[in-house]
Coordinates of C-alpha atoms in Angstrom, one line a residue:
Chain A
M21 CA 133.4 16.3 -15.7
S22 CA 134.5 14.1 -18.0
T23 CA 133.9 10.1 -18.1
V24 CA 137.4 9.7 -16.8
G25 CA 137.6 11.9 -14.7
R26 CA 134.5 10.7 -12.7
A27 CA 135.8 7.1 -13.1
A28 CA 138.7 8.0 -11.1
A29 CA 136.7 10.2 -8.5
R30 CA 135.2 7.3 -7.8
A31 CA 138.1 5.2 -7.5
A32 CA 138.7 7.5 -5.0
A33 CA 135.9 7.5 -3.1
R34 CA 135.5 3.8 -3.4
P35 CA 137.0 2.1 0.4
A36 CA 135.0 4.6 2.6
T37 CA 132.0 4.6 0.0
R38 CA 132.4 0.9 0.4
R39 CA 132.2 0.8 4.1
R40 CA 129.4 3.5 4.6
L41 CA 127.7 1.1 2.0
R42 CA 127.9 -1.9 3.8
D43 CA 126.6 -0.6 7.2
R44 CA 123.7 0.8 5.0
D45 CA 123.2 -3.0 3.7
W46 CA 122.5 -4.2 7.1
V47 CA 118.8 -2.8 7.1
W48 CA 118.8 -3.1 3.6
G49 CA 119.2 -6.8 3.8
Y50 CA 117.0 -7.9 6.5
A51 CA 114.2 -5.5 4.9
M52 CA 114.9 -7.7 1.9
I53 CA 114.8 -11.2 3.4
A54 CA 111.9 -10.4 5.6
P55 CA 108.8 -11.5 3.7
L56 CA 110.4 -15.1 2.9
V57 CA 112.0 -15.7 6.1
L58 CA 109.0 -14.9 7.8
G59 CA 106.6 -16.7 5.0
L60 CA 109.2 -19.7 5.1
G61 CA 109.2 -19.5 9.3
V62 CA 105.1 -19.1 9.3
F63 CA 104.1 -22.0 7.1
Y64 CA 107.6 -24.7 6.8
L65 CA 110.2 -24.4 10.1
W66 CA 107.7 -23.4 12.5
P67 CA 105.4 -26.4 11.6
V68 CA 108.7 -28.7 11.5
V69 CA 108.9 -28.1 15.4
Q70 CA 104.7 -28.2 15.8
S71 CA 104.9 -31.6 14.3
V72 CA 107.8 -32.9 16.2
Y73 CA 105.4 -32.2 19.0
Y74 CA 102.2 -33.1 18.1
S75 CA 104.2 -36.4 17.2
F76 CA 103.9 -37.0 21.1
T77 CA 100.3 -36.1 21.6
E78 CA 96.9 -37.7 21.0
W79 CA 93.8 -35.7 19.4
T80 CA 90.4 -35.5 20.5
L81 CA 87.6 -35.0 17.8
F82 CA 87.4 -31.2 19.4
G83 CA 91.1 -31.0 18.2
D84 CA 93.2 -30.7 21.8
A85 CA 95.8 -32.5 22.5
T86 CA 97.1 -34.5 25.3
W87 CA 100.6 -35.9 25.8
I88 CA 101.1 -39.4 25.6
G89 CA 105.2 -39.6 25.4
L90 CA 106.2 -42.2 22.5
R91 CA 103.0 -44.4 22.5
N92 CA 102.4 -43.0 19.1
Y93 CA 106.3 -44.0 17.9
A94 CA 105.5 -47.7 19.8
E95 CA 102.4 -47.9 17.4
V96 CA 104.2 -47.1 14.2
F97 CA 106.7 -49.4 14.6
T98 CA 104.0 -52.1 15.7
D99 CA 101.4 -51.6 12.9
P100 CA 102.0 -53.8 9.8
A101 CA 100.1 -52.0 7.4
N102 CA 103.2 -49.1 8.1
A103 CA 105.7 -52.0 7.3
R104 CA 103.9 -53.4 4.2
A105 CA 104.1 -49.6 2.9
L106 CA 107.2 -48.6 3.8
R107 CA 108.3 -52.5 1.9
N108 CA 106.2 -50.9 -1.2
T109 CA 107.6 -47.6 -0.6
F110 CA 111.1 -48.6 -1.1
V111 CA 110.4 -51.3 -3.9
Y112 CA 109.0 -48.2 -5.4
G113 CA 111.9 -46.2 -4.7
A114 CA 114.3 -49.0 -6.0
L115 CA 112.3 -49.7 -8.6
S116 CA 112.2 -46.1 -10.0
L117 CA 116.1 -46.2 -10.9
L118 CA 115.3 -48.6 -13.8
G119 CA 114.1 -45.4 -15.5
I120 CA 117.8 -44.2 -15.4
P121 CA 119.5 -46.5 -18.3
L122 CA 116.3 -46.0 -20.2
S123 CA 116.5 -41.9 -20.1
I124 CA 120.2 -41.9 -20.7
A125 CA 119.4 -43.9 -23.7
V126 CA 117.4 -41.4 -25.3
A127 CA 119.4 -38.7 -24.0
A128 CA 122.8 -40.3 -25.6
L129 CA 120.5 -41.2 -28.7
L130 CA 119.0 -37.2 -28.9
G131 CA 122.6 -36.1 -28.8
T132 CA 123.8 -37.7 -31.8
R133 CA 125.6 -35.8 -34.2
G134 CA 123.6 -34.4 -37.1
L135 CA 120.2 -35.8 -36.4
K136 CA 117.2 -34.3 -37.2
L137 CA 113.8 -34.1 -36.0
V138 CA 115.6 -33.3 -32.5
S139 CA 113.0 -31.0 -31.2
L140 CA 110.1 -32.9 -32.5
Y141 CA 111.4 -36.1 -30.0
R142 CA 112.0 -33.9 -27.5
T143 CA 108.6 -32.6 -27.3
L144 CA 106.7 -36.0 -27.8
Y145 CA 109.1 -37.6 -24.7
F146 CA 108.4 -34.3 -22.5
L147 CA 104.6 -34.6 -23.2
P148 CA 103.9 -36.9 -19.4
V149 CA 106.3 -34.9 -17.8
V150 CA 104.0 -32.0 -17.9
T151 CA 100.9 -33.7 -18.1
M152 CA 99.1 -33.3 -14.6
P153 CA 99.3 -36.1 -12.7
A154 CA 95.8 -36.3 -12.1
A155 CA 94.9 -36.9 -15.5
V156 CA 98.1 -39.4 -15.9
A157 CA 96.3 -41.6 -13.1
M158 CA 93.2 -41.6 -15.4
I159 CA 94.6 -42.2 -18.4
W160 CA 96.5 -45.1 -16.8
T161 CA 93.5 -46.5 -15.0
W162 CA 91.7 -46.7 -18.0
L163 CA 94.7 -48.4 -19.9
Y164 CA 95.1 -50.8 -17.4
N165 CA 91.6 -51.6 -17.3
G166 CA 90.9 -55.8 -16.8
D167 CA 87.8 -55.8 -18.9
Y168 CA 88.2 -53.1 -22.1
G169 CA 91.9 -52.1 -21.5
L170 CA 94.5 -51.2 -24.0
V171 CA 97.4 -52.9 -22.5
D172 CA 95.4 -56.4 -22.3
Y173 CA 93.9 -56.1 -25.8
L174 CA 97.7 -55.3 -27.0
L175 CA 99.1 -58.7 -25.0
S176 CA 96.6 -60.4 -26.2
L177 CA 97.4 -59.8 -29.7
V178 CA 100.8 -61.5 -28.9
G179 CA 99.1 -64.7 -27.1
V180 CA 99.5 -63.0 -23.4
Q181 CA 96.6 -63.2 -21.0
G182 CA 96.2 -59.7 -19.6
T183 CA 94.7 -58.7 -15.8
S184 CA 92.9 -56.3 -14.2
W185 CA 96.7 -54.3 -13.7
I186 CA 95.8 -52.4 -10.9
A187 CA 93.3 -54.4 -8.9
N188 CA 95.4 -57.3 -8.8
P189 CA 97.1 -56.9 -5.3
S190 CA 100.2 -59.2 -7.1
T191 CA 100.5 -56.6 -9.8
A192 CA 99.6 -53.0 -8.9
L193 CA 102.6 -51.8 -7.4
Y194 CA 104.5 -52.8 -10.5
A195 CA 101.8 -51.3 -12.7
L196 CA 102.6 -47.9 -10.9
V197 CA 106.3 -48.0 -11.0
A198 CA 105.8 -48.5 -14.6
V199 CA 103.6 -45.1 -14.8
G200 CA 105.8 -43.2 -12.5
V201 CA 109.0 -44.0 -15.1
W202 CA 107.0 -43.3 -18.0
T203 CA 106.2 -39.6 -16.7
Q204 CA 109.9 -39.8 -15.3
I205 CA 111.7 -40.2 -18.3
G206 CA 111.3 -37.1 -20.3
Y207 CA 112.4 -34.8 -17.3
N208 CA 115.6 -37.1 -16.1
A209 CA 116.9 -37.1 -20.1
V210 CA 116.7 -33.3 -20.1
I211 CA 119.3 -33.3 -17.1
F212 CA 121.5 -36.1 -18.6
M213 CA 121.2 -34.2 -21.8
A214 CA 123.2 -30.8 -20.4
G215 CA 125.4 -33.5 -18.7
L216 CA 126.3 -34.8 -21.9
Q217 CA 126.9 -31.6 -23.5
A218 CA 129.3 -31.2 -21.0
I219 CA 131.4 -33.5 -21.5
P220 CA 134.6 -32.1 -23.8
R221 CA 134.5 -33.1 -27.7
H222 CA 138.4 -34.1 -27.5
L223 CA 138.0 -36.6 -24.9
Y224 CA 136.2 -38.7 -28.0
E225 CA 138.4 -37.6 -30.4
A226 CA 141.3 -39.2 -28.3
A227 CA 139.4 -42.1 -27.8
S228 CA 138.7 -43.0 -31.5
I229 CA 142.4 -42.2 -32.1
D230 CA 143.0 -44.8 -29.5
G231 CA 140.8 -47.2 -31.5
A232 CA 137.9 -46.7 -29.4
G233 CA 134.5 -47.6 -31.4
R234 CA 131.7 -45.9 -31.0
V235 CA 130.2 -48.6 -27.8
R236 CA 133.3 -48.6 -26.3
Q237 CA 133.2 -44.7 -26.0
F238 CA 130.0 -44.7 -24.5
F239 CA 131.0 -47.3 -21.9
R240 CA 134.5 -45.7 -20.9
V241 CA 134.0 -41.7 -21.7
T242 CA 130.4 -41.3 -21.4
L243 CA 129.2 -43.0 -18.7
P244 CA 132.0 -42.4 -16.5
L245 CA 131.6 -38.3 -17.0
L246 CA 128.1 -38.6 -17.0
S247 CA 128.2 -40.4 -13.3
P248 CA 127.7 -36.9 -11.5
S249 CA 124.2 -36.7 -13.1
V250 CA 123.4 -40.1 -12.8
F251 CA 124.2 -39.4 -9.3
F252 CA 121.8 -36.7 -8.9
V253 CA 119.1 -38.3 -10.9
S254 CA 119.2 -41.3 -8.6
V255 CA 119.2 -39.2 -5.3
L256 CA 116.2 -37.4 -6.8
S257 CA 114.5 -40.9 -8.0
V258 CA 114.7 -42.1 -4.5
I259 CA 113.4 -39.2 -3.2
N260 CA 110.5 -39.2 -5.1
G261 CA 110.0 -42.3 -4.9
L262 CA 109.6 -42.2 -1.2
Q263 CA 107.0 -39.2 -1.8
M264 CA 104.8 -41.2 -4.1
F265 CA 101.3 -40.4 -3.3
D266 CA 99.4 -38.9 -6.3
L267 CA 98.8 -42.2 -8.5
V268 CA 98.7 -44.1 -5.3
Y269 CA 95.6 -42.0 -4.5
L270 CA 94.2 -42.0 -7.5
M271 CA 94.6 -45.3 -9.5
L272 CA 94.2 -47.1 -6.1
R273 CA 90.5 -45.5 -5.1
R274 CA 88.0 -47.1 -2.2
G275 CA 86.8 -50.7 -3.1
N276 CA 90.1 -51.3 -5.3
P277 CA 90.8 -54.7 -3.7
A278 CA 94.8 -54.4 -4.4
R279 CA 94.4 -51.1 -2.2
E280 CA 95.3 -52.2 1.2
D281 CA 98.7 -54.2 -0.2
T282 CA 99.5 -51.5 -2.1
Q283 CA 99.9 -48.1 -0.2
T284 CA 103.0 -46.0 0.0
V285 CA 104.1 -44.2 3.4
V286 CA 102.5 -40.9 2.0
S287 CA 99.1 -42.4 1.0
L288 CA 98.9 -43.9 4.5
F289 CA 100.0 -40.5 6.1
F290 CA 97.2 -38.9 4.2
T291 CA 94.5 -41.5 5.1
R292 CA 95.7 -41.4 9.1
A293 CA 96.2 -37.6 9.4
F294 CA 93.3 -36.2 7.0
E295 CA 90.6 -39.2 6.4
E296 CA 91.2 -40.6 9.8
G297 CA 91.8 -37.6 11.7
A298 CA 94.8 -39.1 13.6
K299 CA 97.1 -36.2 13.4
G300 CA 99.1 -37.6 16.2
Y301 CA 99.9 -40.9 15.1
A302 CA 100.4 -39.2 11.4
A303 CA 102.9 -36.9 12.7
A304 CA 104.7 -39.7 14.5
M305 CA 105.1 -41.4 10.6
A306 CA 106.1 -38.2 9.2
V307 CA 109.0 -37.9 11.7
V308 CA 110.0 -41.3 11.0
L309 CA 109.5 -40.9 7.3
M310 CA 112.0 -37.5 7.7
A311 CA 114.7 -39.6 9.7
I312 CA 114.7 -42.1 6.8
T313 CA 114.9 -40.0 4.0
L314 CA 117.7 -38.2 5.8
L315 CA 119.4 -41.9 6.3
L316 CA 118.9 -43.1 2.8
T317 CA 120.5 -39.7 1.4
V318 CA 123.7 -40.2 3.7
V319 CA 124.1 -43.7 2.5
Q320 CA 124.0 -42.4 -1.2
F321 CA 126.2 -39.4 -0.6
R322 CA 128.5 -41.9 1.3
V323 CA 128.5 -44.7 -1.7
Q324 CA 128.7 -41.9 -4.7
K325 CA 132.6 -41.7 -3.6
R326 CA 132.4 -45.4 -5.4
W327 CA 131.5 -44.4 -8.5
V328 CA 130.8 -40.9 -9.3
H329 CA 133.8 -39.1 -11.0
Y330 CA 133.9 -35.4 -11.0
A331 CA 135.7 -34.2 -13.6
Chain B
M23 CA 125.4 -41.6 -46.1
R24 CA 125.4 -39.6 -42.6
N25 CA 121.9 -40.0 -42.8
G26 CA 121.4 -43.7 -44.0
R27 CA 123.7 -44.6 -40.7
L28 CA 121.3 -42.5 -38.5
W29 CA 118.0 -44.7 -39.3
P30 CA 118.4 -47.2 -36.5
V31 CA 118.8 -44.2 -33.9
H32 CA 115.5 -43.1 -35.2
L33 CA 113.6 -46.4 -35.0
V34 CA 114.7 -46.5 -31.4
L35 CA 113.6 -43.2 -30.7
A36 CA 110.3 -43.1 -32.6
V37 CA 109.8 -46.6 -30.6
G38 CA 110.0 -44.7 -27.5
A39 CA 108.3 -41.8 -28.8
A40 CA 105.0 -44.0 -29.7
A41 CA 105.4 -45.3 -25.9
M42 CA 105.1 -41.9 -24.6
V43 CA 102.0 -40.7 -27.1
M44 CA 100.1 -43.6 -27.6
P45 CA 98.5 -43.5 -24.0
F46 CA 97.6 -39.6 -24.7
F47 CA 96.4 -40.9 -28.2
W48 CA 94.0 -42.9 -26.6
Q49 CA 92.8 -40.5 -24.2
V50 CA 91.8 -38.4 -27.2
L51 CA 90.4 -41.3 -29.0
T52 CA 88.4 -42.5 -25.8
S53 CA 86.7 -39.4 -25.2
L54 CA 85.5 -39.0 -28.4
K55 CA 83.7 -42.5 -28.3
T56 CA 79.9 -43.1 -27.2
F57 CA 80.5 -45.9 -23.9
T58 CA 79.4 -48.9 -25.9
E59 CA 82.4 -47.8 -28.0
A60 CA 84.5 -47.8 -25.7
T61 CA 83.8 -50.8 -24.0
R62 CA 84.3 -52.7 -27.7
T63 CA 86.6 -55.3 -28.0
P64 CA 88.6 -55.7 -30.5
P65 CA 88.6 -51.3 -30.0
V66 CA 86.9 -49.3 -32.0
W67 CA 89.8 -47.4 -33.7
I68 CA 87.5 -44.6 -35.5
P69 CA 84.8 -42.9 -33.2
S70 CA 81.7 -41.4 -33.5
F71 CA 82.8 -37.9 -32.0
E72 CA 80.4 -38.0 -29.2
W73 CA 81.4 -34.5 -28.3
S74 CA 78.4 -34.6 -25.8
N75 CA 81.7 -36.1 -23.2
F76 CA 82.8 -32.6 -23.0
A77 CA 79.5 -31.1 -22.4
T78 CA 79.1 -33.5 -19.7
V79 CA 82.0 -32.7 -18.0
L80 CA 80.9 -28.9 -18.3
D81 CA 77.2 -29.6 -17.3
E82 CA 78.2 -31.9 -14.0
T83 CA 81.0 -30.5 -12.6
P84 CA 82.0 -26.5 -11.9
F85 CA 84.8 -26.9 -14.2
L86 CA 85.1 -23.5 -15.7
Q87 CA 85.3 -22.1 -12.1
Q88 CA 87.6 -24.7 -11.1
F89 CA 89.8 -23.6 -14.0
G90 CA 89.4 -19.8 -12.7
N91 CA 90.8 -21.4 -9.2
T92 CA 93.6 -23.3 -10.8
V93 CA 94.6 -19.8 -13.2
V94 CA 94.5 -17.9 -9.7
M95 CA 96.3 -20.4 -7.6
T96 CA 99.1 -20.8 -10.1
A97 CA 99.5 -17.2 -11.0
G98 CA 99.4 -15.9 -7.1
R99 CA 101.9 -18.2 -5.9
T100 CA 104.2 -18.2 -9.1
L101 CA 104.1 -14.1 -9.0
A102 CA 104.6 -14.3 -4.7
Q103 CA 107.2 -16.8 -5.6
L104 CA 109.0 -14.7 -8.0
L105 CA 109.0 -11.7 -6.1
F106 CA 109.9 -12.7 -2.4
C107 CA 112.4 -15.6 -3.8
S108 CA 114.4 -13.3 -6.4
L109 CA 114.2 -10.2 -3.1
A110 CA 115.1 -12.5 -0.8
A111 CA 117.9 -14.2 -3.2
Y112 CA 119.5 -11.0 -4.0
A113 CA 120.3 -9.9 -0.4
F114 CA 121.5 -13.3 0.0
A115 CA 123.9 -13.2 -2.9
R116 CA 125.2 -9.6 -3.0
L117 CA 124.3 -7.6 0.7
R118 CA 126.1 -7.8 3.6
F119 CA 124.7 -8.5 7.3
P120 CA 125.5 -10.6 10.0
G121 CA 123.7 -14.0 10.3
R122 CA 123.2 -13.8 6.7
D123 CA 124.4 -17.4 6.0
V124 CA 123.1 -19.0 9.4
I125 CA 119.9 -17.6 8.3
F126 CA 120.0 -19.1 4.7
I127 CA 121.1 -22.3 5.7
A128 CA 118.4 -22.3 8.1
L129 CA 116.3 -21.9 5.2
L130 CA 117.8 -24.3 3.1
S131 CA 117.2 -27.1 5.4
V132 CA 113.5 -26.9 4.6
L133 CA 114.3 -29.0 1.2
M134 CA 115.4 -31.8 3.7
V135 CA 112.7 -32.2 5.3
P136 CA 109.5 -34.4 3.7
G137 CA 107.0 -32.6 3.3
Q138 CA 104.2 -34.4 5.1
L139 CA 106.2 -32.9 8.0
F140 CA 104.8 -29.3 7.5
L141 CA 101.0 -30.2 5.9
I142 CA 99.2 -30.9 9.7
P143 CA 100.3 -27.6 11.0
Q144 CA 99.6 -25.6 7.3
Y145 CA 96.1 -27.2 7.7
Q146 CA 95.5 -25.7 11.0
I147 CA 96.6 -22.2 10.4
V148 CA 95.2 -22.3 7.2
Q149 CA 91.8 -22.9 9.1
S150 CA 92.1 -20.9 12.1
L151 CA 92.6 -18.2 9.3
G152 CA 88.7 -19.5 7.9
W153 CA 90.6 -20.0 4.9
L154 CA 89.3 -23.5 3.8
N155 CA 87.7 -23.8 0.7
T156 CA 88.9 -20.3 -0.5
L157 CA 91.6 -19.3 -2.8
P158 CA 94.2 -17.6 0.0
G159 CA 94.0 -20.9 1.6
L160 CA 95.0 -22.8 -2.1
I161 CA 97.7 -20.2 -2.4
A162 CA 99.2 -18.9 0.9
P163 CA 101.9 -22.0 1.8
G164 CA 103.2 -22.0 -1.8
M165 CA 103.6 -18.5 -2.0
F166 CA 107.3 -19.4 -0.3
S167 CA 110.0 -21.4 -1.4
A168 CA 113.2 -22.6 -0.5
F169 CA 114.3 -24.0 -3.3
G170 CA 113.4 -21.2 -5.4
T171 CA 115.6 -19.1 -3.2
F172 CA 118.4 -20.8 -3.7
M173 CA 117.9 -21.2 -7.4
M174 CA 117.5 -17.4 -7.6
R175 CA 120.7 -16.7 -5.3
Q176 CA 122.9 -18.9 -7.6
F177 CA 121.4 -17.4 -10.9
F178 CA 123.0 -13.7 -9.0
M179 CA 126.3 -14.8 -8.1
T180 CA 126.8 -15.5 -11.6
L181 CA 125.8 -12.3 -12.7
P182 CA 129.0 -9.3 -13.1
A183 CA 129.3 -6.8 -9.8
E184 CA 130.0 -4.4 -11.9
V185 CA 127.0 -2.6 -13.2
E186 CA 125.9 -2.5 -9.9
E187 CA 128.7 -1.0 -8.2
A188 CA 128.1 1.7 -10.5
A189 CA 124.6 2.0 -9.6
R190 CA 125.4 2.0 -6.4
L191 CA 128.1 4.6 -6.3
D192 CA 125.9 6.7 -7.9
G193 CA 123.7 6.4 -5.5
A194 CA 120.9 4.1 -5.5
N195 CA 119.7 1.9 -2.6
P196 CA 119.5 -2.0 -2.5
L197 CA 116.2 -1.7 -3.4
R198 CA 116.2 0.0 -6.1
V199 CA 119.3 -1.3 -7.7
F200 CA 117.7 -5.0 -7.4
W201 CA 114.4 -3.6 -9.1
S202 CA 116.2 -1.7 -12.0
V203 CA 119.5 -3.4 -12.6
M204 CA 119.7 -6.7 -11.5
L205 CA 115.9 -8.0 -11.6
P206 CA 116.2 -7.3 -15.4
L207 CA 119.4 -8.9 -16.2
A208 CA 118.4 -11.6 -13.7
R209 CA 115.5 -12.8 -16.4
P210 CA 116.6 -15.9 -17.5
G211 CA 116.6 -17.3 -14.1
L212 CA 113.1 -15.7 -13.4
M213 CA 111.9 -17.3 -16.4
A214 CA 113.0 -21.0 -15.2
L215 CA 111.4 -20.4 -11.7
G216 CA 108.5 -19.2 -12.9
V217 CA 108.2 -22.2 -15.5
L218 CA 108.7 -24.7 -12.7
T219 CA 106.1 -23.1 -10.3
V220 CA 103.9 -22.8 -13.0
L221 CA 104.2 -26.7 -13.8
W222 CA 104.3 -27.4 -10.2
S223 CA 101.2 -25.1 -9.1
W224 CA 98.6 -26.2 -11.7
N225 CA 99.6 -30.0 -11.6
D226 CA 99.9 -30.0 -7.2
L227 CA 97.1 -32.4 -5.7
M228 CA 97.5 -33.0 -2.2
W229 CA 97.2 -29.5 -0.6
P230 CA 94.1 -28.7 -2.5
L231 CA 92.3 -32.7 -1.8
I232 CA 93.4 -31.5 1.7
V233 CA 92.2 -27.7 2.2
N234 CA 89.6 -27.1 -0.1
T235 CA 87.2 -30.0 -0.1
D236 CA 84.1 -28.1 -1.7
P237 CA 84.0 -28.7 -5.5
E238 CA 83.5 -24.8 -6.3
S239 CA 86.7 -24.2 -4.2
M240 CA 88.8 -26.8 -6.0
P241 CA 91.5 -26.4 -8.8
L242 CA 91.2 -29.2 -11.6
S243 CA 93.5 -31.3 -10.1
A244 CA 91.3 -32.2 -7.1
G245 CA 88.2 -31.4 -9.3
L246 CA 89.7 -34.6 -11.4
S247 CA 89.7 -36.9 -8.5
A248 CA 85.6 -35.6 -7.8
L249 CA 85.3 -36.4 -11.5
Q250 CA 86.3 -40.1 -11.1
G251 CA 84.6 -40.7 -7.5
E252 CA 81.6 -39.9 -9.8
H253 CA 81.7 -41.4 -13.0
M254 CA 83.9 -44.3 -11.9
T255 CA 83.8 -46.6 -14.8
D256 CA 82.3 -43.7 -17.7
Y257 CA 85.6 -43.4 -19.3
P258 CA 84.6 -41.7 -22.4
V259 CA 83.6 -38.4 -20.1
L260 CA 86.9 -38.8 -17.7
M261 CA 89.1 -38.9 -20.4
A262 CA 87.3 -35.8 -21.6
G263 CA 88.0 -34.3 -18.1
S264 CA 91.3 -35.4 -17.9
L265 CA 91.9 -33.7 -21.5
M266 CA 90.3 -30.6 -20.7
A267 CA 91.9 -29.9 -17.7
S268 CA 95.7 -31.0 -18.8
A269 CA 95.4 -29.3 -22.1
P270 CA 95.9 -26.3 -21.1
I271 CA 99.2 -26.5 -19.5
V272 CA 100.7 -29.3 -21.9
V273 CA 100.2 -26.4 -24.7
L274 CA 101.8 -23.8 -23.0
F275 CA 104.7 -25.8 -22.0
V276 CA 105.0 -27.2 -25.6
V277 CA 105.1 -23.6 -26.5
M278 CA 107.7 -22.3 -23.6
Q279 CA 109.7 -25.5 -23.9
R280 CA 113.0 -24.0 -23.8
Q281 CA 112.4 -22.2 -20.6
L282 CA 111.2 -25.4 -19.3
I283 CA 114.4 -27.4 -20.2
E284 CA 116.7 -24.8 -18.9
G285 CA 115.1 -24.6 -15.4
I286 CA 115.3 -29.0 -15.4
A287 CA 119.0 -28.6 -16.3
F288 CA 119.2 -26.1 -14.0
T289 CA 117.9 -28.1 -11.1
G290 CA 120.4 -30.8 -12.4
S291 CA 123.9 -28.7 -12.6
K292 CA 123.4 -27.6 -8.8

């Protein structure tokens, strides 16, 4: 049969065949999603239900759970350690937004027309993104060292008296924020670079015909059109801020005088659940954290309508 | 003329790049110093190449074992995610079956929930299976991903339907179409998901800390934490260990930068 003939025969057979195919799709569809649904169900969906249940129970050493109603929640809301951890977590989430202007600047500069060495710069800005957080924590613990640290040495060169940045309760949180921002800049810059590339060239041409200089173009054209990316990155930053764990766990070891004051919600959760075995109480903390996360995300989506422009 | 005008851009980018690189430079330099050199002020800029710091890490920790654990954990999670997520994503993107959208949304709801809600029950499952301090325990929950499924579904939806319809009308079943027609077309999407999963698995810390407390069964991330616990202030050894643990993945990503950037840019465009 000629190709044309075959195509025509196929076209004629199409409606009926399609219907038959769809009926058979049922079985194939369920079979193909089955492994994933099973895995996500067992390891993620059902655990949420279990955790919510656990949050109303108290556990003995032997792993028996007894129903205690809202007592865990009463404790979660009255324990000053949680209030402190929550405050630290918010400070961390809010301050990690400071990385956004830096990332936009990096992305915009890397997008300069005719710039050479772009891939070299990109690689260098990317190093902190791909380095294991455990390694990052060790490097910065050493840099922040109060006796032999490079940070204090460099500060002494310009006449500033340093401190033991992560052992000092009044600086530890900010020292951790700085490391967090440092690791995020390259990641966020990539998202902004993609956003910048999507801005049509002719808008800049029009703006420059109207007499707008480079700086004016940036604030009048680039920033408004980049706002969806800025929104996405800020939601991501806040969620990452709320999830802050690796750096806190590794940089504020036991015995660190700033440890008590600088815990985040997740690091405190880890301590309660897996170091102290208070699983019911920790489950209640996780439920409250979920409520806070959802609330903040809703607020961010509400507020975005005022400043995000979708082209 | 043009190059002349670009020097301020280079200046700013170079200062920023120096801030990115300086900590790593200091890490490498310290790893080659003796303890006395590392604790001298002003700092010693030319180390005495004390390679024994690296030997100490190899001698005092099961580093090679942990390296192997990390490779197996990363490979296991990544291959499983690529398979399970793309298989389901294809069905969600192209096949019709009752409840499809409801199931998909239910799975996506996992993305809205902070990880802490899963951890305690996940730990119990692994414990009851007798998988604490084993590789399966390390790998299991990370084999499935709602994010990966979402990402692959978006990718399949951008592929043209014609190729696939031709194959189906020739009598191939959906699994066959998926495997021999769609999967090869989805390579860029698979690569993007793959590199993100490799990065996330290699660096994952909390789950290994919870399930594998025995040094022999830890991956490198938890191993570094243990090393830090033992050598609190021996910074040359700590820097050597952190360098050895993070270098393989850093090298991999410098080589595969394009795929990683595509993956990250994708997460930004959804």
